Amino acid sequence: MSLKGDYKLLMEDNADIESEGGDKLERYESAIEDRDMIREPLLLKSRINTTSQIAIVGANVCPIESLDYEIVENDLFKQDWRSRKKVQILQYVVLKWALVLLIGLATGLVGFFNNIAVENIAGFKLLLTGNLMLKQNYYLAFATLAGCNVILATCAAFLCAYVAPAAAGSGIPEVKAYLNGVDAHSILAPSTLFVKIFGSIFGVAAGFVVGKEGPMVHTGACIANLLGQGGSRKYHLTWKWLRYFKNDRDRRDLITCGAAAGVAAAFRAPVGGVLFALEEAASWWRSALLWRTFFTTAVVAVVLKSLIEYCKNDQCGLFGEGGLIMFNINNSVPSYNTIDLLAIILLGVIGGIFGSIYNYLVDKVLRTYSIINERGPGFRVLLVIIISILTSCCAFGVPWLANCIPCPVNSKEECPTKGRSGSYKSFQCPDGHYNDLASLLLTTNDDAIRNLFSSLNKNEFRIPSLIFFFFAMYFLGIITYGIAIPSGLFIPVILAGASYGRLVGRFLSPIANLDCGLFALLGSASFLGGTMRMTVSLCVILLELTNNLLMLPLMMLVLLISKTVADCFNKGVYDQIVTMKGLPFLEAHAEPYMRHLVAGDVVSGPLITFSGVEKVGNILHSLRMTSHNGFPVIDEPPLNDAPELCGLVLRSHLLVLLKGKVFTKHRRLSGTETLKRYHAFDFAKAGSGKGLKLEDLDIDADEMEMYVDLHPITNTSPYTVVETMSLAKAAVAFRELGLRHLCVVPKTPGRPPIVGILTRHDFMPEHILGLYPHIESK
């Protein structure tokens, strides 16, 4: 917003604004002329922000808004805090801890339910296929496998395409953007939660090369949002006692706890969940939030441990003890020499290169799929079915390329495996032999990882089989991510990384001290570091996942190398997806070219201001003509000797005030009546999609000529910067404070009290480089 908008056009649309705003317009235009004589920035064509304010959510294009993380310190807020007793403050604190307890309990239960469902559905499907293979009914076995996969995939695709498109994908980029201050349609809605849970179950059980770990992060965030906004009025699930948390600031903290709980539930890694929220998800952090996320993930860990103990007695069908990821390789003691360290460095370099290529290909595939998705939900379902058939053909067809291997002598495990899981699948092999590719492809993803991490038999998988499996997981993971199912990237990346890690271990086994299972673990770490560019959280998650703390130094080394190498080529996969979806994410650091500009250079117009006591018709006209969410309030004579910035008023607050019709026939202060009639909770943010809209107002012609006092709902202490402040410094302040509006004030006196308002879109590269195309080359 800036003062260079076309005010005359706006004034001519409404006679009331024109009659009362003429003097104001003249003052603004003269101030602009004075400002332009003081300093003239680079030549501009337009000062209107034309950058996109829509983004891709799921497969649909939706409008996006920024979140109000700032505390609105208006008279109603101050009155509310003055009137609160110690009991009410204690109630607020206790309720917040109770909520994070509920988030931990609910996320733990959902994570356990997901694993039970996947293990039993996939187990039944694989048992059926295995029994047909033992009877040598190969065509019927393939038809059974492919048919079950297509049915499950269609169920997942139907839910994502028709019920909640926002549930497609992993959901981590959307959660990351939300915690950065971006609110997109339905990303945390109850329908998204429902589809995320059941769509993830169907998608993973259908044999896709996807994981349920990314969707669990999104699921935890959805659970936190549902509790934090007091339930859902649409689905008749509301809790009035949660009214204290009807603001974006508290919901942000709860959703951060939910994201951490999702990681803890997916990996049984409570400390890793906290570090994931800190390193990857959250844009703002403080010590109180650290305590709450740690408490939440601890609750998840206790819930999962208790339920797993219950399942040890075969109470959970085919689930058993190991359905939740826990690849215990504690029996392998990592002693390493110089050859091992050189091999680990090589793994880090390979992981960085493969990871950057993986991210590049994922970006290209997602852009291709977006063209298909635009054609409608039917095409999204069709794409899922095609990928499902391709995956089934690969899982059933590739093992035919492998030769049968004699079972190891004195093996502790049954060989060949007769049941659903195990390391030695017979497939088409005679008794006493097994098919190593079938042991990796015709099993659940969790069991495949467990087999690759195994240190019991270094020759369990032949080198050609590991090469085939790597390419299958690498490319199936790329083409599967982006279809209309909930899909995580952790498991495909771990599988591909473990395969080339074990491959390196096989080549170096004569001279290396580390066994093949530990090389597979380090390969997974290198590929994860190369794709996701996380270090601390991934390191701890993998250590908790494998229960082997002795691997810490090697894990740190391989993650640092892979991230460093991959950063030379492109950004992390989640950062790429955020950019591709058009979500206006603010980075922690400002771009270098921002140092060549000041705040006053990028404010865009038109700037709409209100008087402290404004005519109702003027407010309604401005609300209809613009989509702005914040308006400066200026006190002018006779209320003040000279124009003075009173503060900032939000659009949502204006709608509530106009709905209540606390109007006066003459221009006078009537804030006392407003304070008596309203409570701060009346202006609390409603749940998603439930707020007042302009169409809900019913104001007649007589009321349009009346006045309303805006002082009680005006934030009298908005954050402001002087117009000559470096744009880089303003961008960092905007992000660190979690703002939605940043007022730009003049440096010299005798001018209008506000130059413009900076919003999130004014800091976007598209807007800045659109105004100054050549600034980036400086």
GROMACS .gro file of C-alpha atoms in nm, residues 3 27-28 31-32 34-36 38 643 723 745-755:
model
   22
    3LEU     CA    1  -0.002   0.707  -0.117
   27ARG     CA    2  -0.290   1.714   0.187
   28TYR     CA    3  -0.186   1.366   0.070
   31ALA     CA    4   0.283   1.544   0.068
   32ILE     CA    5   0.359   1.309  -0.217
   34ASP     CA    6   0.720   1.701  -0.129
   35ARG     CA    7   0.837   1.343  -0.078
   36ASP     CA    8   0.925   1.300  -0.445
   38ILE     CA    9   1.323   1.492  -0.129
  643PRO     CA   10  -0.332   1.465   1.190
  723GLU     CA   11   1.041   0.502   0.548
  745VAL     CA   12   0.584   0.636   0.876
  746PRO     CA   13   0.750   0.950   0.730
  747LYS     CA   14   1.090   1.061   0.846
  748THR     CA   15   1.023   1.434   0.819
  749PRO     CA   16   0.744   1.630   0.996
  750GLY     CA   17   0.467   1.820   0.824
  751ARG     CA   18   0.357   1.523   0.614
  752PRO     CA   19   0.070   1.274   0.648
  753PRO     CA   20   0.132   1.053   0.954
  754ILE     CA   21   0.162   0.732   0.751
  755VAL     CA   22   0.329   0.662   0.418
   0.00000   0.00000   0.00000
